[in-house]
PDB file of C-alpha atoms in Angstrom:
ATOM      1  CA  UNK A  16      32.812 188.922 110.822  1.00 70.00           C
ATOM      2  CA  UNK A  17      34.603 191.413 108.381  1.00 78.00           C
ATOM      3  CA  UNK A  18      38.377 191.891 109.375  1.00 81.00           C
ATOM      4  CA  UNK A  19      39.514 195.131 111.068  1.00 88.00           C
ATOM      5  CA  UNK A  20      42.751 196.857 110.405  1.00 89.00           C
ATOM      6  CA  UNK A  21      44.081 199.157 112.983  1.00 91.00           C
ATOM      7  CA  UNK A  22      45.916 202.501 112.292  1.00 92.00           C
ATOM      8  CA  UNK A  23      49.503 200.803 112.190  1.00 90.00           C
ATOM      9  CA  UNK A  24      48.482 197.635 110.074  1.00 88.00           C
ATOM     10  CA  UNK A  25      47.507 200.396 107.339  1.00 86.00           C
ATOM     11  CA  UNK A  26      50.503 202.668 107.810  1.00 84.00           C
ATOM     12  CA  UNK A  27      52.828 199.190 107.274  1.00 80.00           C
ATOM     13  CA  UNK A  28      50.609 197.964 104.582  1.00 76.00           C
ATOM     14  CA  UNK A  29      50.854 200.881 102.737  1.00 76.00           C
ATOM     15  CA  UNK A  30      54.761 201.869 103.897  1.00 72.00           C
ATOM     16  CA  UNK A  31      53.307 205.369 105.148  1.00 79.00           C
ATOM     17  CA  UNK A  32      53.725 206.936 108.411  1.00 84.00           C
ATOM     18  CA  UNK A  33      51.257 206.899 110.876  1.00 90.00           C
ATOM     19  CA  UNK A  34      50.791 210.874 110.945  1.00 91.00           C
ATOM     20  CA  UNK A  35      50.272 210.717 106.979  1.00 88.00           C
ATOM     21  CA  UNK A  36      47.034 207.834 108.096  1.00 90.00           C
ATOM     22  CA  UNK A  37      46.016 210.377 110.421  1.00 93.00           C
ATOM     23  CA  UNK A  38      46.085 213.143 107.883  1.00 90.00           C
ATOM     24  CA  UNK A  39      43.832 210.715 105.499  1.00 89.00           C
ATOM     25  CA  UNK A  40      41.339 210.465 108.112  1.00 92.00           C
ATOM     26  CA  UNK A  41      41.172 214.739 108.897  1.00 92.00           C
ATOM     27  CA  UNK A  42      41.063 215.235 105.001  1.00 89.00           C
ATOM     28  CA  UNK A  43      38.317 213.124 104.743  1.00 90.00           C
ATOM     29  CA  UNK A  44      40.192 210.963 101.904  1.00 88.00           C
ATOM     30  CA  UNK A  45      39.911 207.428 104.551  1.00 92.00           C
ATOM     31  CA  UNK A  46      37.043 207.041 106.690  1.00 92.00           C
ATOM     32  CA  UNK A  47      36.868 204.538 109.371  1.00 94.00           C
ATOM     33  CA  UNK A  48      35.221 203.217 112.966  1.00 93.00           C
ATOM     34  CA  UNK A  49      36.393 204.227 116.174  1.00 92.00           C
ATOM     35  CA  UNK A  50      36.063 201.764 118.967  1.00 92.00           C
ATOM     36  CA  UNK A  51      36.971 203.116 122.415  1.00 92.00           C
ATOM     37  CA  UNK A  52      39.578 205.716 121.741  1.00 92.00           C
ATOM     38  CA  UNK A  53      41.379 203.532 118.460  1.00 93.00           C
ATOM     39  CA  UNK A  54      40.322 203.872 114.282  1.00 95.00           C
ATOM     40  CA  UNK A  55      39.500 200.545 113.013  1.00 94.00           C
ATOM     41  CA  UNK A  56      39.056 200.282 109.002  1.00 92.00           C
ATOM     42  CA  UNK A  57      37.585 198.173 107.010  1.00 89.00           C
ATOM     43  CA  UNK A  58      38.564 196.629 103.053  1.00 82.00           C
ATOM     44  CA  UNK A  59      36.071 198.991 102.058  1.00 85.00           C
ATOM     45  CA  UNK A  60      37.208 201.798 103.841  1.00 89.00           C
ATOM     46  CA  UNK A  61      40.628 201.137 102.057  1.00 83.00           C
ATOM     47  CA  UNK A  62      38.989 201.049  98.752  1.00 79.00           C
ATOM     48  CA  UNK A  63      37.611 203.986  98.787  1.00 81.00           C
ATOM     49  CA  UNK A  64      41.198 205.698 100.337  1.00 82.00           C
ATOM     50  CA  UNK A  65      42.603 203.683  96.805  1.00 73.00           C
ATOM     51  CA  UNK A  66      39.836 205.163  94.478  1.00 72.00           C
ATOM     52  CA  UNK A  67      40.230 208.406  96.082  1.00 72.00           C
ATOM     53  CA  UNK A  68      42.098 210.518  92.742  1.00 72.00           C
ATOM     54  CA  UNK A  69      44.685 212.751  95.472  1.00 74.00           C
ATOM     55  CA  UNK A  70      45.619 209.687  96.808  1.00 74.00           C
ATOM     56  CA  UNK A  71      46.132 207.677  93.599  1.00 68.00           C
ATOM     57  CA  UNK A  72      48.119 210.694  92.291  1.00 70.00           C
ATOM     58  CA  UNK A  73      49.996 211.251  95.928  1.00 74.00           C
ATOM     59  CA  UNK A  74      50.824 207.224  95.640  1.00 70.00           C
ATOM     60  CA  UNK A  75      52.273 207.584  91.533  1.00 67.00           C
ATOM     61  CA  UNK A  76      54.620 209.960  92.844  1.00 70.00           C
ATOM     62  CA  UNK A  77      56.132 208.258  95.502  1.00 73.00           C
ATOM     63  CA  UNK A  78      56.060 205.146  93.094  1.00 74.00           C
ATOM     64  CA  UNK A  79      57.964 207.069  90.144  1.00 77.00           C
ATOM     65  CA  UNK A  80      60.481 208.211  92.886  1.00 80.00           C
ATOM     66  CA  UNK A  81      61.223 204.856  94.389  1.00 80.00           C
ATOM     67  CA  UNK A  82      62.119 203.701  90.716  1.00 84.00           C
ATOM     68  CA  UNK A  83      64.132 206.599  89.887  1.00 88.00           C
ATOM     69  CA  UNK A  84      65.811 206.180  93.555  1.00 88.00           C
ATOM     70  CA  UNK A  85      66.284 202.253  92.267  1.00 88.00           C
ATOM     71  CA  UNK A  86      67.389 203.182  88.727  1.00 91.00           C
ATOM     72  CA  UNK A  87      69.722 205.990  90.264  1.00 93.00           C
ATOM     73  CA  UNK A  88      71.703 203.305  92.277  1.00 91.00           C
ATOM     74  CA  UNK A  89      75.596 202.614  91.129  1.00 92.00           C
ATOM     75  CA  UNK A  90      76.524 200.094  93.041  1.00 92.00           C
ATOM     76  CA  UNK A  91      75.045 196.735  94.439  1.00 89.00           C
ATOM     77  CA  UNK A  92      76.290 193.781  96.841  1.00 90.00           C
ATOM     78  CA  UNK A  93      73.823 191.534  95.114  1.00 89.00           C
ATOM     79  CA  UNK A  94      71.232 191.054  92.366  1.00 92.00           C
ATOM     80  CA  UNK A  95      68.160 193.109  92.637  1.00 92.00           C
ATOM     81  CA  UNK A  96      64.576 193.132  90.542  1.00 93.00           C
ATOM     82  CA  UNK A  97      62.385 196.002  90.309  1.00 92.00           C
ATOM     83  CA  UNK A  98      59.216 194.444  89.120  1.00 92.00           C
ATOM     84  CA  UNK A  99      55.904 196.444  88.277  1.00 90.00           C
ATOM     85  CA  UNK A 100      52.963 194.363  87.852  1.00 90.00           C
ATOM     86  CA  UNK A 101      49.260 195.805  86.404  1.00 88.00           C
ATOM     87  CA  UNK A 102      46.601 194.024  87.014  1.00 86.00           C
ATOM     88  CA  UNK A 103      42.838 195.108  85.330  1.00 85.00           C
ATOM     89  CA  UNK A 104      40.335 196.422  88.286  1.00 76.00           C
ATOM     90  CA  UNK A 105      38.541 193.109  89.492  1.00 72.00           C
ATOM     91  CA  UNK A 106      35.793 193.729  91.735  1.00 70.00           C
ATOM     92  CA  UNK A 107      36.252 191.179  94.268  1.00 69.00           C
ATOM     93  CA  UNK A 108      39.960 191.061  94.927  1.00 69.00           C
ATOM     94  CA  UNK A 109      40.032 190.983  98.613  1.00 71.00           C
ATOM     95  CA  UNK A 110      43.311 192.657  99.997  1.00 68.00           C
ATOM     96  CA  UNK A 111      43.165 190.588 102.821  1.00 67.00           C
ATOM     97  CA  UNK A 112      43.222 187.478 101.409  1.00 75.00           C
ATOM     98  CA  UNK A 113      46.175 188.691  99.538  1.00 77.00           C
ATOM     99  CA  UNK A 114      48.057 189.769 102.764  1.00 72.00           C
ATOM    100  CA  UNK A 115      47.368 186.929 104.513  1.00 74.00           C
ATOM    101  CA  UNK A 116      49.074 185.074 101.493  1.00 78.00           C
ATOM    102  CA  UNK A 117      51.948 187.607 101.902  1.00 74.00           C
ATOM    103  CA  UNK A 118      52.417 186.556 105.239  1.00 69.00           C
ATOM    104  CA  UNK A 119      52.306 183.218 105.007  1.00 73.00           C
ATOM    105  CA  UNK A 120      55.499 183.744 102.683  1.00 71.00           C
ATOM    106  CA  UNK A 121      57.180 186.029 105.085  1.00 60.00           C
ATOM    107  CA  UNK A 122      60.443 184.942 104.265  1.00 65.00           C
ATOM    108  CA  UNK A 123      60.045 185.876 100.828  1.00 58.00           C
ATOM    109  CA  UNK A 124      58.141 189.342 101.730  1.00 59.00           C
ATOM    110  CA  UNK A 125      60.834 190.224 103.842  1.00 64.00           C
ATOM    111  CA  UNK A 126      63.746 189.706 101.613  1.00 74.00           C
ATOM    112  CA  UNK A 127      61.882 192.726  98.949  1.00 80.00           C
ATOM    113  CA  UNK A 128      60.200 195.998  99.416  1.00 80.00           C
ATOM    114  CA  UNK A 129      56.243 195.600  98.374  1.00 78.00           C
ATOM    115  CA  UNK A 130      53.962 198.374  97.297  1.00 75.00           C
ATOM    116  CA  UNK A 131      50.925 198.459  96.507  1.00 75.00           C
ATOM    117  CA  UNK A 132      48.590 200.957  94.322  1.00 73.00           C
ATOM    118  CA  UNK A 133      45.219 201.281  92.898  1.00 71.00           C
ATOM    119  CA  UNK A 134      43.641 203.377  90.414  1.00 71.00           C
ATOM    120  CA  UNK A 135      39.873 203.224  88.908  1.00 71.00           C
ATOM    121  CA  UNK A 136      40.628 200.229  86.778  1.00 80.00           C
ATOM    122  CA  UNK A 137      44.054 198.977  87.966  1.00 81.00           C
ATOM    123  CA  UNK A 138      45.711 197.299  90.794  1.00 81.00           C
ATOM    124  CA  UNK A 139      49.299 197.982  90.579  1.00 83.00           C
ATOM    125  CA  UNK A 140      52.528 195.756  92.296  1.00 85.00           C
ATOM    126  CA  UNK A 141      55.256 197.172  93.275  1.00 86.00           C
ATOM    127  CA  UNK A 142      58.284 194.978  94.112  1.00 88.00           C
ATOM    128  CA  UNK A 143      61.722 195.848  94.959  1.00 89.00           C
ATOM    129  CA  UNK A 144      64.744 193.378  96.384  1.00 88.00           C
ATOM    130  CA  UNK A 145      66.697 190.044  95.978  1.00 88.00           C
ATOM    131  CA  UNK A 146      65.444 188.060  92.200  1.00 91.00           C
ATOM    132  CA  UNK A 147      64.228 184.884  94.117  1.00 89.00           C
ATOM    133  CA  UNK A 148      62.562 186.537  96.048  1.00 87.00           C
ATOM    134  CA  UNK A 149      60.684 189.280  93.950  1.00 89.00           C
ATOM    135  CA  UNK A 150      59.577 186.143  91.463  1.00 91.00           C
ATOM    136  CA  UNK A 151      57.932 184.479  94.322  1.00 88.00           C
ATOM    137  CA  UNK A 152      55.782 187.360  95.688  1.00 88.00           C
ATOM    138  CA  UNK A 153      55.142 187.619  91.892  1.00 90.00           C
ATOM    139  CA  UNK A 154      53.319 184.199  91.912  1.00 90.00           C
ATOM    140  CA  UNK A 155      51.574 184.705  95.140  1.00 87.00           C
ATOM    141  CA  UNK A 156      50.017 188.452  93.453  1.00 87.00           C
ATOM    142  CA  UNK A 157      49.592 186.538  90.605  1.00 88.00           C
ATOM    143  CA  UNK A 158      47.504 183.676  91.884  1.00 85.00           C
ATOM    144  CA  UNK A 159      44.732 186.292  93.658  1.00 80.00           C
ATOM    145  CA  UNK A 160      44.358 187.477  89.959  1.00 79.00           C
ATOM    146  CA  UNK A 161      43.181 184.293  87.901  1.00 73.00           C
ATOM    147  CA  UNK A 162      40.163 185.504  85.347  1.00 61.00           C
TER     148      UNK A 162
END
């Protein structure tokens, strides 16, 4: 049975606010199921919200900010990594697999910001936070991408 994601799941999966998922779904740019009176979505209904060219261009911006936010920063209480990772398009990375990964490492996802982007032929990493910790999510992403 293919795994549902509810409204919130996406929003915190893709560190947006619920109203902005909501606005997806009016513009037409995410499409999904509703069952009773709550939006379910699938991995393909999140595929084509990351192939969609607004969003991909909506998402770079945000990206380039949260660097120059990182790169803007004068003062630290501890070592941090921004880490951008590009991956070529691969037609059967499963997101979910990947999150459940994710969340099996917790401790390590919660110690650094993660973001995640797609465009027509790349998946992109973002990864913000503590060294240690940004290396490790680094291995996890990179072990859903062997070719």
């Amino acid at each position: 049975m293919e795994k549902l994601y509810t409204m919130n799941q996406i929003a915190e999966m893709l560190e947006l606010s619920v109203r902005t998922i909501q606005n997806y779904l009016k513009e037409g740019k995410l499409t999904g199921k509703k069952i009773g009176s709550q939006w379910r979505f699938t991995e393909k209904d999140l595929e084509r919200l990351f192939s969609d060219e607004s969003f991909i261009d909506e998402k770079n911006i945000d990206e380039n900010h949260r660097l120059q936010e990182f790169l803007k920063k004068d003062s630290v209480n501890k070592p941090e990594i921004f880490s951008i990772l590009n991956y070529p398009y691969k037609k059967d990375f499963k997101l979910r697999e990947l999150m459940k990964k994710i969340n099996e490492n917790i401790e390590q996802a919660n110690k650094c910001r993660f973001y995640f982007a797609s465009t027509a032929n790349t998946f992109k990493f973002f990864l913000e936070g503590d060294i240690e910790s940004v290396i490790n999510l680094q291995k996890i992403i990179d072990e859903n991408f062997k070719f």
